[in-house]
PDB file of C-alpha atoms and ligand atoms in Angstrom:
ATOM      1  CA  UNK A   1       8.688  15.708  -4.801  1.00  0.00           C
ATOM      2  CA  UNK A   2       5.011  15.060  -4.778  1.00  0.00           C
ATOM      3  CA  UNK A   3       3.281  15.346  -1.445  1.00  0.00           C
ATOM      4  CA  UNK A   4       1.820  11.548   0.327  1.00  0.00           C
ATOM      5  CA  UNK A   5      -1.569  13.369  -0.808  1.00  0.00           C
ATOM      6  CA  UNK A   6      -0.903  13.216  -4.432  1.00  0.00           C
ATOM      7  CA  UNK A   7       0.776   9.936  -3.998  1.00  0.00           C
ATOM      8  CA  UNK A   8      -2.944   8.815  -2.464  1.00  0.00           C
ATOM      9  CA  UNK A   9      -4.045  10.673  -5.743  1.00  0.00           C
ATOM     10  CA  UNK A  10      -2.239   8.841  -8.327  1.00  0.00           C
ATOM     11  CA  UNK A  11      -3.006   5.607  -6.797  1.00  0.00           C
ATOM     12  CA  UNK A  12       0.714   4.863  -5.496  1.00  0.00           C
ATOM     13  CA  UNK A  13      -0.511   4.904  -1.945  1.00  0.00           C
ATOM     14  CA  UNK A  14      -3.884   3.435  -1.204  1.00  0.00           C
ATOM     15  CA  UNK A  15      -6.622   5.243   0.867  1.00  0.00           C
ATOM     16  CA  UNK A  16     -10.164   4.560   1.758  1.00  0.00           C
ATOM     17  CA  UNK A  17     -11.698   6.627  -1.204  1.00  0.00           C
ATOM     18  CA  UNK A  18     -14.953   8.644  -0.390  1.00  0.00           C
ATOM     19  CA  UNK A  19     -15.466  10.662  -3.652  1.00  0.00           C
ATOM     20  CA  UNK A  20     -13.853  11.757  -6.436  1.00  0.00           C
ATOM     21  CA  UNK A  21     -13.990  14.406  -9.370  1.00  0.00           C
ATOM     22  CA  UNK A  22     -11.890  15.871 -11.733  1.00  0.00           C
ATOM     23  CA  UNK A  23     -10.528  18.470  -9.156  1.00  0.00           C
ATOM     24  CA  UNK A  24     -11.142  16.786  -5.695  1.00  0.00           C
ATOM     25  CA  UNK A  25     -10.340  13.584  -3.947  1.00  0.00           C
ATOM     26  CA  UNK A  26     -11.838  12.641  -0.571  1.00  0.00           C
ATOM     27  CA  UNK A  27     -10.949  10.202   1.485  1.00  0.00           C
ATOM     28  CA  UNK A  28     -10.679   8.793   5.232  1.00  0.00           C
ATOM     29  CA  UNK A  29      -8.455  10.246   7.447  1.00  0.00           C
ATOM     30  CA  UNK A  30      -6.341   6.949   8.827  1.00  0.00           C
ATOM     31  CA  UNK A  31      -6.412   8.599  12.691  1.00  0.00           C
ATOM     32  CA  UNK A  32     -10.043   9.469  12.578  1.00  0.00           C
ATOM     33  CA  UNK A  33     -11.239  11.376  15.895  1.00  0.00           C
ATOM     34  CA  UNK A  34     -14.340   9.550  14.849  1.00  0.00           C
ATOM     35  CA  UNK A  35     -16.466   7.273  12.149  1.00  0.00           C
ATOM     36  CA  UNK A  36     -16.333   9.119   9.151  1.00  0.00           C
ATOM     37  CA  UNK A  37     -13.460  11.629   9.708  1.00  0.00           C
ATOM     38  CA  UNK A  38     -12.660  12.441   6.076  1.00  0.00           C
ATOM     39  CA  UNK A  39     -10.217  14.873   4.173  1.00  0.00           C
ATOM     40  CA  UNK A  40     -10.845  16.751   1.353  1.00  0.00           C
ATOM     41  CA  UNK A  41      -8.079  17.866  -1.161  1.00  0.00           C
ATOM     42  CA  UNK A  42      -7.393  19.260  -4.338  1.00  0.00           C
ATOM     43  CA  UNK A  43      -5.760  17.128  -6.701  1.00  0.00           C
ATOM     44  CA  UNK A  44      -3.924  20.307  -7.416  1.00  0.00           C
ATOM     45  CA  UNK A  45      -0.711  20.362  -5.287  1.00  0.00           C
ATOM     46  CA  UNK A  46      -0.984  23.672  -3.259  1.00  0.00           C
ATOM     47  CA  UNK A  47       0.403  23.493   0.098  1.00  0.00           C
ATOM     48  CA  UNK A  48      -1.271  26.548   2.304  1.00  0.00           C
ATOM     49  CA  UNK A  49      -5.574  25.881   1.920  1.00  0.00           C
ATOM     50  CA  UNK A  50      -5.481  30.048   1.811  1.00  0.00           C
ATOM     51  CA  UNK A  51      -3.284  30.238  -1.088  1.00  0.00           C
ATOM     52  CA  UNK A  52      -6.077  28.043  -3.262  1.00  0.00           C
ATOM     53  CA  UNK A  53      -7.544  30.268  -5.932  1.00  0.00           C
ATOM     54  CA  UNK A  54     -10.705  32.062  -4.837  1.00  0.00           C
ATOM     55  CA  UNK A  55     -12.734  29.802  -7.773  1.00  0.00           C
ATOM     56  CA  UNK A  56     -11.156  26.752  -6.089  1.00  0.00           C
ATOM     57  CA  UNK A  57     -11.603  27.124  -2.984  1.00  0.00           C
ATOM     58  CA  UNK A  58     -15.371  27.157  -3.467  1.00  0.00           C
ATOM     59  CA  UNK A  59     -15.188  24.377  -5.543  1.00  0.00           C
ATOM     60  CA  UNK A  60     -13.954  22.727  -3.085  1.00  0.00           C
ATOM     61  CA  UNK A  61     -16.174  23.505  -0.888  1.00  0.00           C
ATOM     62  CA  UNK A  62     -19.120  22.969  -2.559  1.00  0.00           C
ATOM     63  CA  UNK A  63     -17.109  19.324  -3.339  1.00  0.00           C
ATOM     64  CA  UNK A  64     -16.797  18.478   0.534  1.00  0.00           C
ATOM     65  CA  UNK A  65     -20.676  19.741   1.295  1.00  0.00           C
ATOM     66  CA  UNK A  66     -21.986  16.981  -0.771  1.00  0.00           C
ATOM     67  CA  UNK A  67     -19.637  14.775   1.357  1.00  0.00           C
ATOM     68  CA  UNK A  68     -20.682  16.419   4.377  1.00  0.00           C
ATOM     69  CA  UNK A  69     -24.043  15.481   3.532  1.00  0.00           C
ATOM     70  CA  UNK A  70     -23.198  11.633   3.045  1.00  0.00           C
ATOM     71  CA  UNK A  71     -20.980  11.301   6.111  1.00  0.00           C
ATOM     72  CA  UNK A  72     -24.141  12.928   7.981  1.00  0.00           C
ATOM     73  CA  UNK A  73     -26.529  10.348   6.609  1.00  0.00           C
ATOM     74  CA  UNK A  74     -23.888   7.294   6.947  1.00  0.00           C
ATOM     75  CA  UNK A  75     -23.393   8.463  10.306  1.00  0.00           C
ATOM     76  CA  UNK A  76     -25.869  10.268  12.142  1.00  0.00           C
ATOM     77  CA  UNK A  77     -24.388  13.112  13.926  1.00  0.00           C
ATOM     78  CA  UNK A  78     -25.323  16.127  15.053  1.00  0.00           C
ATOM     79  CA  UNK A  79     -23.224  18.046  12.418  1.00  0.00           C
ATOM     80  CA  UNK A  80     -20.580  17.530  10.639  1.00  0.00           C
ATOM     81  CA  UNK A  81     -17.749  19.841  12.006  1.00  0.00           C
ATOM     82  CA  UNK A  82     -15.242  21.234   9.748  1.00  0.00           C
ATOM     83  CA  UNK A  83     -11.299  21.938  10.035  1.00  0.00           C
ATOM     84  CA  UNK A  84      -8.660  23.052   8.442  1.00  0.00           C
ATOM     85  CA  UNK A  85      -4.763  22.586   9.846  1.00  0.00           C
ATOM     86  CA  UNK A  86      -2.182  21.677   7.837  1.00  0.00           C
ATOM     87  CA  UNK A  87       0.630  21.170   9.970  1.00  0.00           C
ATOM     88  CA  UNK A  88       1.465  18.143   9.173  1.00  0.00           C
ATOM     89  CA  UNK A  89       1.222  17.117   5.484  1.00  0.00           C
ATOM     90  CA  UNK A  90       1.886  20.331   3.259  1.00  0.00           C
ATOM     91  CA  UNK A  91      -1.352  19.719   0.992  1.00  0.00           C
ATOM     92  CA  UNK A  92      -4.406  21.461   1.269  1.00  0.00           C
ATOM     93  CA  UNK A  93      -7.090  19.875   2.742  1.00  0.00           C
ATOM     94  CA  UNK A  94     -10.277  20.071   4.694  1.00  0.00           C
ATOM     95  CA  UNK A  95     -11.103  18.167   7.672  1.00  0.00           C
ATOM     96  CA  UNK A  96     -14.773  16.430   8.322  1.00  0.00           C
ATOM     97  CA  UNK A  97     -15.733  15.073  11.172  1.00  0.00           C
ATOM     98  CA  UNK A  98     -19.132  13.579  12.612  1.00  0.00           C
ATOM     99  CA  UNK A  99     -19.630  15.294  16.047  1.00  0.00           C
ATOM    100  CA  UNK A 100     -21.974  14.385  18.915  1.00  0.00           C
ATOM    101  CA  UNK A 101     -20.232  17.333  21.049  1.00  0.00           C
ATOM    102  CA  UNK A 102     -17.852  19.569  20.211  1.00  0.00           C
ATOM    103  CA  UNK A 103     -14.794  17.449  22.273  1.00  0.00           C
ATOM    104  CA  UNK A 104     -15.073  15.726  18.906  1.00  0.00           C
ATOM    105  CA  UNK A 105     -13.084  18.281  16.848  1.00  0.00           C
ATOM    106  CA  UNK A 106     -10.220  18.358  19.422  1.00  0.00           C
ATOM    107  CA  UNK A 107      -7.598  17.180  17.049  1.00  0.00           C
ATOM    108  CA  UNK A 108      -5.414  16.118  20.673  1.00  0.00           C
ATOM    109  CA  UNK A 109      -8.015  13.831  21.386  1.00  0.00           C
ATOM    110  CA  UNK A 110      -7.039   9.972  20.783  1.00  0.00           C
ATOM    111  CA  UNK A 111      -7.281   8.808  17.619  1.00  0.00           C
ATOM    112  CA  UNK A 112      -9.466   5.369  16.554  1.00  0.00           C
ATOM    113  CA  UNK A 113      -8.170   2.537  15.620  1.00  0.00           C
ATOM    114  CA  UNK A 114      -9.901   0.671  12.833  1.00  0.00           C
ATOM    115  CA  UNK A 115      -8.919  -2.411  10.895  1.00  0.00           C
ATOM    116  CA  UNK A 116      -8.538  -2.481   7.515  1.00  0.00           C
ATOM    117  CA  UNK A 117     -12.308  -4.086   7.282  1.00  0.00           C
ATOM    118  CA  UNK A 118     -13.639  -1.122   9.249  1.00  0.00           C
ATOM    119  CA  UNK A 119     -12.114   1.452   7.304  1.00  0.00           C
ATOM    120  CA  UNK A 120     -13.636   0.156   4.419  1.00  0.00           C
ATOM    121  CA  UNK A 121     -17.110  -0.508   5.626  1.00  0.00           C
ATOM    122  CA  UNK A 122     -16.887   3.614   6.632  1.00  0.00           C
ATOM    123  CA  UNK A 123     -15.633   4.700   3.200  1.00  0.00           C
ATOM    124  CA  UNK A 124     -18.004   2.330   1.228  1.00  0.00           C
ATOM    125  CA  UNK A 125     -20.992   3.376   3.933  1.00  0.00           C
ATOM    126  CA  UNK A 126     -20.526   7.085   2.995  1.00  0.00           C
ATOM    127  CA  UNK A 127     -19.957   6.339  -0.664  1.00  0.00           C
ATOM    128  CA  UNK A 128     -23.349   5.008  -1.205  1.00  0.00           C
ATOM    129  CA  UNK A 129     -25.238   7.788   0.612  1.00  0.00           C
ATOM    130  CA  UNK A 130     -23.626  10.483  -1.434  1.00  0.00           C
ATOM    131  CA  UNK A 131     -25.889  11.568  -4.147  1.00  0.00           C
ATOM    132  CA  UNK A 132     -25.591  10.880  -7.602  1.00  0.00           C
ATOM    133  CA  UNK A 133     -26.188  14.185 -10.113  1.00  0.00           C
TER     134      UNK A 133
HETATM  135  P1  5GP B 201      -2.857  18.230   9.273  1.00  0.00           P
HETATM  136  O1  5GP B 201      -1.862  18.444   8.165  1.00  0.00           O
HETATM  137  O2  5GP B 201      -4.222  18.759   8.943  1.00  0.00           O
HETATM  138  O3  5GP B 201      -2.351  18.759  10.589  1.00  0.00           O
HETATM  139  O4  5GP B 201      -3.008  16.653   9.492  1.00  0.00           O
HETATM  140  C1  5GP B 201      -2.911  15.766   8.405  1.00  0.00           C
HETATM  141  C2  5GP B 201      -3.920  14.650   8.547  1.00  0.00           C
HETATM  142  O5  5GP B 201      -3.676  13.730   7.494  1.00  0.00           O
HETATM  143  C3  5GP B 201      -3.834  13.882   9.866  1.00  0.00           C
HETATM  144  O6  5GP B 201      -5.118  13.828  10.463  1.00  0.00           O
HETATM  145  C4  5GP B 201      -3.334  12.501   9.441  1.00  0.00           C
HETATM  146  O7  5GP B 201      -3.930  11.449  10.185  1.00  0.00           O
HETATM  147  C5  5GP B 201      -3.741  12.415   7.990  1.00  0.00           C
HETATM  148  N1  5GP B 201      -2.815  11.623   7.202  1.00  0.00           N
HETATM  149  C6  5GP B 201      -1.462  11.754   7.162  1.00  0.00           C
HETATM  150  N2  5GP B 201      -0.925  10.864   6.304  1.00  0.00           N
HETATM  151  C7  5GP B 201      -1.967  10.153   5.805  1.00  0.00           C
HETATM  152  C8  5GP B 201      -2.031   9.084   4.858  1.00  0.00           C
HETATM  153  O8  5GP B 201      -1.040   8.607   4.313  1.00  0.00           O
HETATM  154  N3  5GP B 201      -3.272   8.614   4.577  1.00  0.00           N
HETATM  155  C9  5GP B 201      -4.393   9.126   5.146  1.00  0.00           C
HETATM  156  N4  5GP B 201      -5.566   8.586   4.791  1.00  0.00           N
HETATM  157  N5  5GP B 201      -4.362  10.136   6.032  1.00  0.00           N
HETATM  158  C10 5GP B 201      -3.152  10.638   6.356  1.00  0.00           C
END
């Protein structure tokens, strides 16, 4: 069965989309520890991040830099902080998140809640400060 990230993929669940290419998909995380949390994934279903092919896996990073980049300028931060878990949905991904102190990466911490408005004000706020090539 295809994971709830590929489901986001194919368009049968809906998510805030940040970017997009033929091998990645980013989009908002929907309990952000703050404005901007995003998650990077491979369209390619692979649960484990470390069992990504070695090409991929800097693809993919290279992918979530450039978003990195726009979430910084959407959101002035003092760096964009970077995590990868995987505990709960078995698709690889990459955490961002805008952080003003490291307490900002504690994935216990509360989570926001946005409306539906918000969340797309973030996504569409990043989306236009990532660079076009
Ligand atoms: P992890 O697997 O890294 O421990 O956590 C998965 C992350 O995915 C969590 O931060 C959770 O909020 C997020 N998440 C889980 N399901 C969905 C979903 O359906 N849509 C979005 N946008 N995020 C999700």
């Amino acid at each position: 069965m295809a994971t709830i990230f590929s489901r986001i993929v194919a368009g049968e669940i809906p998510s805030y989309k940040v970017a997009e290419d033929a091998r990645f998909y980013a989009f908002l995380d929907i309990n952000p520890l703050a404005k901007g949390h995003t998650l990077v994934i491979p369209k390619r279903e692979v649960d484990y991040f470390f069992d990504l092919e070695d090409e991929e896996i800097a693809a993919m990073q290279v992918f979530a830099k450039k978003v990195a980049a726009a979430i910084k300028e959407a959101f002035p931060c003092i760096k964009v902080g970077q995590a990868v878990l995987g505990l709960e949905v078995p698709h690889a991904h990459i955490h961002l998140v805008p952080m003003q102190s490291e307490k900002d990466m504690l994935f216990t911490n509360p989570k926001l809640q946005l409306t539906p408005q918000e969340f797309k004000e973030i996504a569409d706020r990043i989306n236009a400060c990532l660079a076009v090539d």
